[in-house]
mmCIF file of C-alpha atoms and ligand atoms in Angstrom:
data_model
loop_
_atom_site.group_PDB
_atom_site.id
_atom_site.type_symbol
_atom_site.label_atom_id
_atom_site.label_comp_id
_atom_site.label_asym_id
_atom_site.label_seq_id
_atom_site.Cartn_x
_atom_site.Cartn_y
_atom_site.Cartn_z
ATOM 1 C CA MET A 1 153.913 83.001 67.922
ATOM 2 C CA LEU A 2 156.193 86.021 67.632
ATOM 3 C CA LEU A 3 155.085 87.428 71.096
ATOM 4 C CA GLU A 4 154.296 84.199 73.162
ATOM 5 C CA ASN A 5 153.644 85.181 76.746
ATOM 6 C CA LYS A 6 155.041 88.581 76.385
ATOM 7 C CA VAL A 7 153.168 91.545 77.994
ATOM 8 C CA VAL A 8 152.447 94.442 75.607
ATOM 9 C CA VAL A 9 151.269 97.794 76.674
ATOM 10 C CA VAL A 10 149.597 99.910 74.036
ATOM 11 C CA THR A 11 148.650 103.545 74.345
ATOM 12 C CA GLY A 12 145.522 104.766 72.316
ATOM 13 C CA GLY A 13 144.701 101.100 71.979
ATOM 14 C CA SER A 14 140.755 101.250 71.724
ATOM 15 C CA ARG A 15 140.713 102.284 68.172
ATOM 16 C CA GLY A 16 142.458 102.598 64.864
ATOM 17 C CA ILE A 17 146.132 101.594 64.716
ATOM 18 C CA GLY A 18 146.487 101.085 68.416
ATOM 19 C CA ARG A 19 143.473 98.695 68.501
ATOM 20 C CA ALA A 20 144.965 96.714 65.557
ATOM 21 C CA ILE A 21 148.358 96.648 67.443
ATOM 22 C CA ALA A 22 146.607 95.305 70.647
ATOM 23 C CA LEU A 23 144.697 92.436 68.614
ATOM 24 C CA ALA A 24 147.839 91.634 66.503
ATOM 25 C CA SER A 25 149.876 91.230 69.641
ATOM 26 C CA ALA A 26 147.309 88.975 71.327
ATOM 27 C CA ARG A 27 147.132 86.895 68.021
ATOM 28 C CA GLU A 28 150.955 86.453 68.453
ATOM 29 C CA GLY A 29 150.505 85.141 72.127
ATOM 30 C CA ALA A 30 150.780 88.418 74.146
ATOM 31 C CA ASP A 31 148.684 89.575 77.041
ATOM 32 C CA VAL A 32 147.818 93.241 76.630
ATOM 33 C CA ALA A 33 147.346 96.384 78.670
ATOM 34 C CA ILE A 34 145.293 98.878 76.592
ATOM 35 C CA ASN A 35 145.447 102.575 77.475
ATOM 36 C CA TYR A 36 142.611 104.682 76.199
ATOM 37 C CA TRP A 37 141.198 108.260 76.748
ATOM 38 C CA GLY A 38 137.814 109.617 76.219
ATOM 39 C CA ASP A 39 136.492 106.366 74.983
ATOM 40 C CA ASN A 40 133.306 107.828 73.689
ATOM 41 C CA ASP A 41 133.187 105.866 70.498
ATOM 42 C CA ARG A 42 130.233 103.487 70.303
ATOM 43 C CA SER A 43 130.982 102.085 66.910
ATOM 44 C CA TYR A 44 131.554 98.681 68.278
ATOM 45 C CA GLY A 45 128.035 97.790 69.272
ATOM 46 C CA LYS A 46 126.717 98.447 72.759
ATOM 47 C CA ALA A 47 130.135 97.926 74.395
ATOM 48 C CA SER A 48 132.476 100.748 74.351
ATOM 49 C CA ALA A 49 135.370 100.653 71.988
ATOM 50 C CA VAL A 50 137.853 99.531 74.586
ATOM 51 C CA GLN A 51 135.640 96.901 76.127
ATOM 52 C CA SER A 52 135.045 95.345 72.800
ATOM 53 C CA ILE A 53 138.662 94.973 72.198
ATOM 54 C CA VAL A 54 139.202 93.541 75.627
ATOM 55 C CA LYS A 55 136.548 90.954 74.836
ATOM 56 C CA GLU A 56 138.031 90.251 71.488
ATOM 57 C CA ILE A 57 141.475 89.498 73.035
ATOM 58 C CA GLU A 58 139.959 87.358 75.840
ATOM 59 C CA ALA A 59 138.171 85.322 73.004
ATOM 60 C CA LEU A 60 141.600 84.586 71.668
ATOM 61 C CA GLY A 61 142.455 83.098 75.105
ATOM 62 C CA ARG A 62 144.782 85.848 76.136
ATOM 63 C CA ARG A 63 144.330 88.400 78.993
ATOM 64 C CA ALA A 64 143.602 92.210 78.553
ATOM 65 C CA ILE A 65 143.126 94.981 80.839
ATOM 66 C CA ALA A 66 141.665 98.636 79.885
ATOM 67 C CA VAL A 67 143.339 101.475 81.619
ATOM 68 C CA GLU A 68 142.001 105.017 81.073
ATOM 69 C CA GLY A 69 144.447 107.908 81.177
ATOM 70 C CA ASN A 70 145.596 110.881 79.171
ATOM 71 C CA VAL A 71 149.208 110.315 78.180
ATOM 72 C CA ALA A 72 149.738 113.923 78.160
ATOM 73 C CA ASP A 73 149.549 113.743 81.925
ATOM 74 C CA HIS A 74 153.106 112.746 83.008
ATOM 75 C CA GLU A 75 151.581 110.477 85.847
ATOM 76 C CA THR A 76 149.467 108.534 83.443
ATOM 77 C CA GLY A 77 152.563 106.497 81.963
ATOM 78 C CA LYS A 78 153.604 105.488 85.421
ATOM 79 C CA ALA A 79 150.071 104.377 86.416
ATOM 80 C CA LEU A 80 149.597 102.489 83.247
ATOM 81 C CA ILE A 81 152.782 100.545 83.708
ATOM 82 C CA ALA A 82 152.039 99.888 87.404
ATOM 83 C CA ARG A 83 148.604 98.510 86.408
ATOM 84 C CA ALA A 84 150.111 96.218 83.771
ATOM 85 C CA VAL A 85 152.708 94.869 86.160
ATOM 86 C CA GLU A 86 149.953 94.397 88.918
ATOM 87 C CA ALA A 87 147.844 92.488 86.276
ATOM 88 C CA PHE A 88 150.573 90.519 84.410
ATOM 89 C CA GLY A 89 153.688 90.627 86.495
ATOM 90 C CA HIS A 90 155.942 92.194 83.968
ATOM 91 C CA VAL A 91 156.195 94.476 80.845
ATOM 92 C CA ASP A 92 158.062 93.373 77.706
ATOM 93 C CA VAL A 93 156.741 95.763 75.034
ATOM 94 C CA LEU A 94 155.544 99.196 74.829
ATOM 95 C CA SER A 95 153.696 100.405 71.754
ATOM 96 C CA SER A 96 153.721 104.170 72.316
ATOM 97 C CA ASN A 97 150.900 104.841 69.807
ATOM 98 C CA ALA A 98 148.500 107.365 71.181
ATOM 99 C CA GLY A 99 148.092 110.474 69.153
ATOM 100 C CA ILE A 100 145.823 113.147 67.838
ATOM 101 C CA CYS A 101 145.680 115.171 64.545
ATOM 102 C CA PRO A 102 143.033 117.837 64.641
ATOM 103 C CA PHE A 103 143.624 119.253 61.080
ATOM 104 C CA HIS A 104 143.816 122.948 61.317
ATOM 105 C CA ALA A 105 145.084 125.883 59.219
ATOM 106 C CA PHE A 106 148.358 127.389 60.477
ATOM 107 C CA LEU A 107 147.713 131.152 60.445
ATOM 108 C CA ASP A 108 144.782 131.083 62.754
ATOM 109 C CA MET A 109 145.544 127.965 64.832
ATOM 110 C CA PRO A 110 144.776 128.672 68.577
ATOM 111 C CA PRO A 111 147.388 127.932 71.140
ATOM 112 C CA SER A 112 145.156 125.292 72.593
ATOM 113 C CA VAL A 113 145.117 123.233 69.409
ATOM 114 C CA TYR A 114 148.905 123.457 68.996
ATOM 115 C CA GLU A 115 149.568 122.738 72.723
ATOM 116 C CA THR A 116 147.194 119.886 73.120
ATOM 117 C CA THR A 117 148.645 118.214 70.027
ATOM 118 C CA VAL A 118 152.235 118.694 71.321
ATOM 119 C CA ALA A 119 151.179 117.418 74.869
ATOM 120 C CA VAL A 120 149.553 114.152 73.516
ATOM 121 C CA ASN A 121 151.718 113.255 70.750
ATOM 122 C CA LEU A 122 155.213 114.213 71.972
ATOM 123 C CA ASN A 123 155.115 114.872 75.724
ATOM 124 C CA GLY A 124 152.900 111.685 76.059
ATOM 125 C CA ALA A 125 155.265 109.565 74.098
ATOM 126 C CA PHE A 126 158.202 110.737 76.232
ATOM 127 C CA TYR A 127 156.371 110.174 79.573
ATOM 128 C CA VAL A 128 155.167 106.683 78.641
ATOM 129 C CA THR A 129 158.461 105.600 77.120
ATOM 130 C CA GLN A 130 160.273 106.783 80.233
ATOM 131 C CA ALA A 131 157.878 104.926 82.540
ATOM 132 C CA ALA A 132 158.160 101.652 80.451
ATOM 133 C CA ALA A 133 161.852 101.935 80.236
ATOM 134 C CA ASN A 134 162.347 102.188 84.018
ATOM 135 C CA GLN A 135 160.194 99.175 84.469
ATOM 136 C CA MET A 136 162.111 97.175 81.902
ATOM 137 C CA LYS A 137 165.431 98.251 83.342
ATOM 138 C CA ALA A 138 164.337 97.102 86.755
ATOM 139 C CA GLN A 139 163.154 93.741 85.443
ATOM 140 C CA GLY A 140 166.634 93.336 83.860
ATOM 141 C CA THR A 141 165.579 91.330 80.890
ATOM 142 C CA GLY A 142 165.386 94.023 78.302
ATOM 143 C CA GLY A 143 162.425 95.082 76.205
ATOM 144 C CA ALA A 144 161.132 96.531 73.051
ATOM 145 C CA ILE A 145 159.644 100.046 72.539
ATOM 146 C CA VAL A 146 157.847 100.793 69.321
ATOM 147 C CA ALA A 147 156.550 104.274 68.810
ATOM 148 C CA THR A 148 154.051 105.127 66.261
ATOM 149 C CA SER A 149 155.720 108.194 64.381
ATOM 150 C CA SER A 150 154.408 108.852 60.910
ATOM 151 C CA ILE A 151 155.416 109.620 57.187
ATOM 152 C CA SER A 152 154.720 113.123 58.587
ATOM 153 C CA ALA A 153 157.995 112.878 60.377
ATOM 154 C CA LEU A 154 159.606 113.208 56.939
ATOM 155 C CA VAL A 155 157.282 115.438 54.906
ATOM 156 C CA GLY A 156 154.817 118.206 55.840
ATOM 157 C CA GLY A 157 151.127 118.842 55.762
ATOM 158 C CA GLY A 158 149.608 122.391 55.270
ATOM 159 C CA MET A 159 146.914 121.624 57.835
ATOM 160 C CA GLN A 160 149.274 119.802 60.027
ATOM 161 C CA THR A 161 151.783 122.342 61.071
ATOM 162 C CA HIS A 162 151.215 121.425 64.728
ATOM 163 C CA TYR A 163 151.138 117.607 64.112
ATOM 164 C CA THR A 164 154.120 116.869 61.773
ATOM 165 C CA PRO A 165 156.814 118.370 64.250
ATOM 166 C CA THR A 166 155.381 115.952 67.019
ATOM 167 C CA LYS A 167 155.799 113.039 64.713
ATOM 168 C CA ALA A 168 159.354 114.008 63.791
ATOM 169 C CA GLY A 169 159.883 114.451 67.511
ATOM 170 C CA VAL A 170 158.633 110.906 68.316
ATOM 171 C CA HIS A 171 160.931 109.474 65.696
ATOM 172 C CA SER A 172 163.990 111.453 67.206
ATOM 173 C CA LEU A 173 162.941 110.309 70.747
ATOM 174 C CA MET A 174 163.272 106.769 69.549
ATOM 175 C CA GLN A 175 166.761 107.393 68.242
ATOM 176 C CA SER A 176 167.978 108.913 71.335
ATOM 177 C CA CYS A 177 166.276 106.338 73.598
ATOM 178 C CA ALA A 178 167.953 103.645 71.556
ATOM 179 C CA ILE A 179 171.357 105.041 72.660
ATOM 180 C CA ALA A 180 170.230 105.749 76.241
ATOM 181 C CA LEU A 181 168.594 102.353 76.740
ATOM 182 C CA GLY A 182 170.819 100.007 74.590
ATOM 183 C CA PRO A 183 172.988 99.239 77.612
ATOM 184 C CA TYR A 184 169.809 97.742 79.258
ATOM 185 C CA GLY A 185 168.830 95.524 76.190
ATOM 186 C CA ILE A 186 165.802 97.844 75.505
ATOM 187 C CA ARG A 187 165.364 98.322 71.761
ATOM 188 C CA CYS A 188 163.669 101.501 70.595
ATOM 189 C CA ASN A 189 162.149 101.905 67.092
ATOM 190 C CA SER A 190 159.415 103.703 65.214
ATOM 191 C CA VAL A 191 157.035 102.930 62.562
ATOM 192 C CA MET A 192 155.958 105.642 60.017
ATOM 193 C CA PRO A 193 152.421 104.995 58.829
ATOM 194 C CA GLY A 194 151.364 106.675 55.671
ATOM 195 C CA THR A 195 147.759 107.491 55.161
ATOM 196 C CA ILE A 196 145.917 104.922 57.170
ATOM 197 C CA ALA A 197 142.117 104.935 57.152
ATOM 198 C CA THR A 198 141.183 105.438 60.816
ATOM 199 C CA ASP A 199 138.884 107.789 62.690
ATOM 200 C CA LEU A 200 141.783 110.037 63.074
ATOM 201 C CA ASN A 201 141.404 111.108 59.447
ATOM 202 C CA ALA A 202 137.837 110.052 58.679
ATOM 203 C CA GLU A 203 136.692 113.561 58.461
ATOM 204 C CA ASP A 204 139.670 114.545 56.352
ATOM 205 C CA LEU A 205 139.064 111.585 54.003
ATOM 206 C CA ALA A 206 135.367 112.029 53.751
ATOM 207 C CA ASP A 207 136.358 114.574 51.217
ATOM 208 C CA GLU A 208 136.165 112.224 48.151
ATOM 209 C CA ALA A 209 138.431 114.346 46.146
ATOM 210 C CA LYS A 210 141.086 114.353 48.960
ATOM 211 C CA ARG A 211 140.745 110.620 49.185
ATOM 212 C CA ALA A 212 140.997 109.968 45.514
ATOM 213 C CA TYR A 213 144.159 112.264 45.426
ATOM 214 C CA MET A 214 145.764 110.220 48.238
ATOM 215 C CA GLU A 215 144.796 106.867 46.636
ATOM 216 C CA LYS A 216 146.259 108.034 43.480
ATOM 217 C CA ARG A 217 149.514 109.060 45.057
ATOM 218 C CA ILE A 218 150.044 105.635 46.558
ATOM 219 C CA PRO A 219 151.917 103.055 44.280
ATOM 220 C CA LEU A 220 150.164 100.160 45.971
ATOM 221 C CA GLY A 221 146.937 101.798 44.933
ATOM 222 C CA ARG A 222 145.065 101.867 48.238
ATOM 223 C CA LEU A 223 145.045 103.640 51.737
ATOM 224 C CA GLY A 224 146.527 101.660 54.469
ATOM 225 C CA ALA A 225 144.586 99.493 56.901
ATOM 226 C CA PRO A 226 145.398 99.602 60.792
ATOM 227 C CA ASP A 227 146.604 95.993 60.536
ATOM 228 C CA ASP A 228 149.097 96.816 57.872
ATOM 229 C CA VAL A 229 150.851 98.948 60.513
ATOM 230 C CA ALA A 230 150.175 96.558 63.434
ATOM 231 C CA GLN A 231 152.123 93.726 61.605
ATOM 232 C CA CYS A 232 155.153 95.884 61.351
ATOM 233 C CA VAL A 233 154.891 96.866 65.042
ATOM 234 C CA VAL A 234 154.729 93.242 66.027
ATOM 235 C CA PHE A 235 157.859 92.531 63.859
ATOM 236 C CA LEU A 236 159.822 95.370 65.567
ATOM 237 C CA ALA A 237 158.520 94.180 68.976
ATOM 238 C CA SER A 238 159.647 90.572 68.355
ATOM 239 C CA ASP A 239 162.916 88.828 68.670
ATOM 240 C CA ARG A 240 163.095 88.803 64.896
ATOM 241 C CA ALA A 241 164.183 92.332 65.053
ATOM 242 C CA ARG A 242 166.676 91.558 67.867
ATOM 243 C CA TYR A 243 169.400 93.579 66.303
ATOM 244 C CA VAL A 244 167.290 96.441 65.246
ATOM 245 C CA THR A 245 167.245 99.730 67.435
ATOM 246 C CA GLY A 246 167.092 103.289 66.605
ATOM 247 C CA ALA A 247 165.386 102.477 63.269
ATOM 248 C CA SER A 248 162.283 103.628 61.570
ATOM 249 C CA LEU A 249 160.144 101.593 59.137
ATOM 250 C CA LEU A 250 157.862 103.358 56.611
ATOM 251 C CA VAL A 251 154.505 101.547 56.326
ATOM 252 C CA ASP A 252 153.050 103.667 53.562
ATOM 253 C CA GLY A 253 152.381 101.790 50.401
ATOM 254 C CA GLY A 254 155.208 103.662 48.705
ATOM 255 C CA LEU A 255 153.717 107.095 49.205
ATOM 256 C CA PHE A 256 156.787 108.827 50.476
ATOM 257 C CA VAL A 257 158.900 107.969 47.511
ATOM 258 C CA ASN A 258 156.233 108.793 44.841
ATOM 259 C CA LEU A 259 157.334 112.018 43.164
ATOM 260 C CA GLN A 260 156.310 110.928 39.712
HETATM 261 C C1 RM4 B 301 149.381 110.882 58.991
HETATM 262 C C2 RM4 B 301 149.382 111.363 57.587
HETATM 263 C C3 RM4 B 301 148.016 111.094 56.990
HETATM 264 C C4 RM4 B 301 146.972 111.633 57.859
HETATM 265 C C5 RM4 B 301 147.072 111.076 59.237
HETATM 266 C C6 RM4 B 301 146.089 111.833 60.212
HETATM 267 O O1 RM4 B 301 150.595 111.247 59.665
HETATM 268 O O2 RM4 B 301 149.552 112.749 57.532
HETATM 269 O O3 RM4 B 301 147.911 111.635 55.731
HETATM 270 O O4 RM4 B 301 145.662 111.170 57.346
HETATM 271 O O5 RM4 B 301 148.447 111.608 59.719
#
């Protein structure tokens, strides 16, 4: 078990990649604090999305709590960490995963779309990372922070001019935090998912031509699944990556390198 008796905090953990990270962490022996915001997704039967993942984790014999909060609010990270410590006694891993990607053209993008995307994806990552790092430092036993950056930190998207800078910023945040937090034994790394089929891009990929184009560009021949990313997050969070910090891991099926 790679995360035996660890406490893992996941932001944006009710759906998509975050949900997979929460589940994968529990399967590897962790208790999980799951942040969510606006959980109006009823795709998981009668229970809300977050309650269904809590039940799924408890069915594995691990503990889980659901904590609502918008990571864009600088108080949310502190409250989330406090609830995790209250419930489980300590925090060992932060998966800073919460993010949005409202696809939008550049020239007529309203300030609200730009500012909300930056507030959630970048400011949110900063505040939650800061809150978790302060708790880890106080505990004195190190820790691991894994941010969900993106292939979009490295390449652009015509409908993502607001989004790609935030993913580049998340990657850079982990690089600088690796330096600032190394003295406390806190490792900071990022995963860079490629095109992973989640509700974040369901509308975008509902366009069959777009979906076929993306699949054709991926050497492994398929869109990614959330658990493809979650397994890499578990690795970076685990002691197997004990000498890895300030690094990033592309999880994209070869999409980034595929020029021709
Ligand atoms: C990723 C990448 C994918 C897109 C998601 C929403 O960073 O750009 O292609 O589907 O974001």
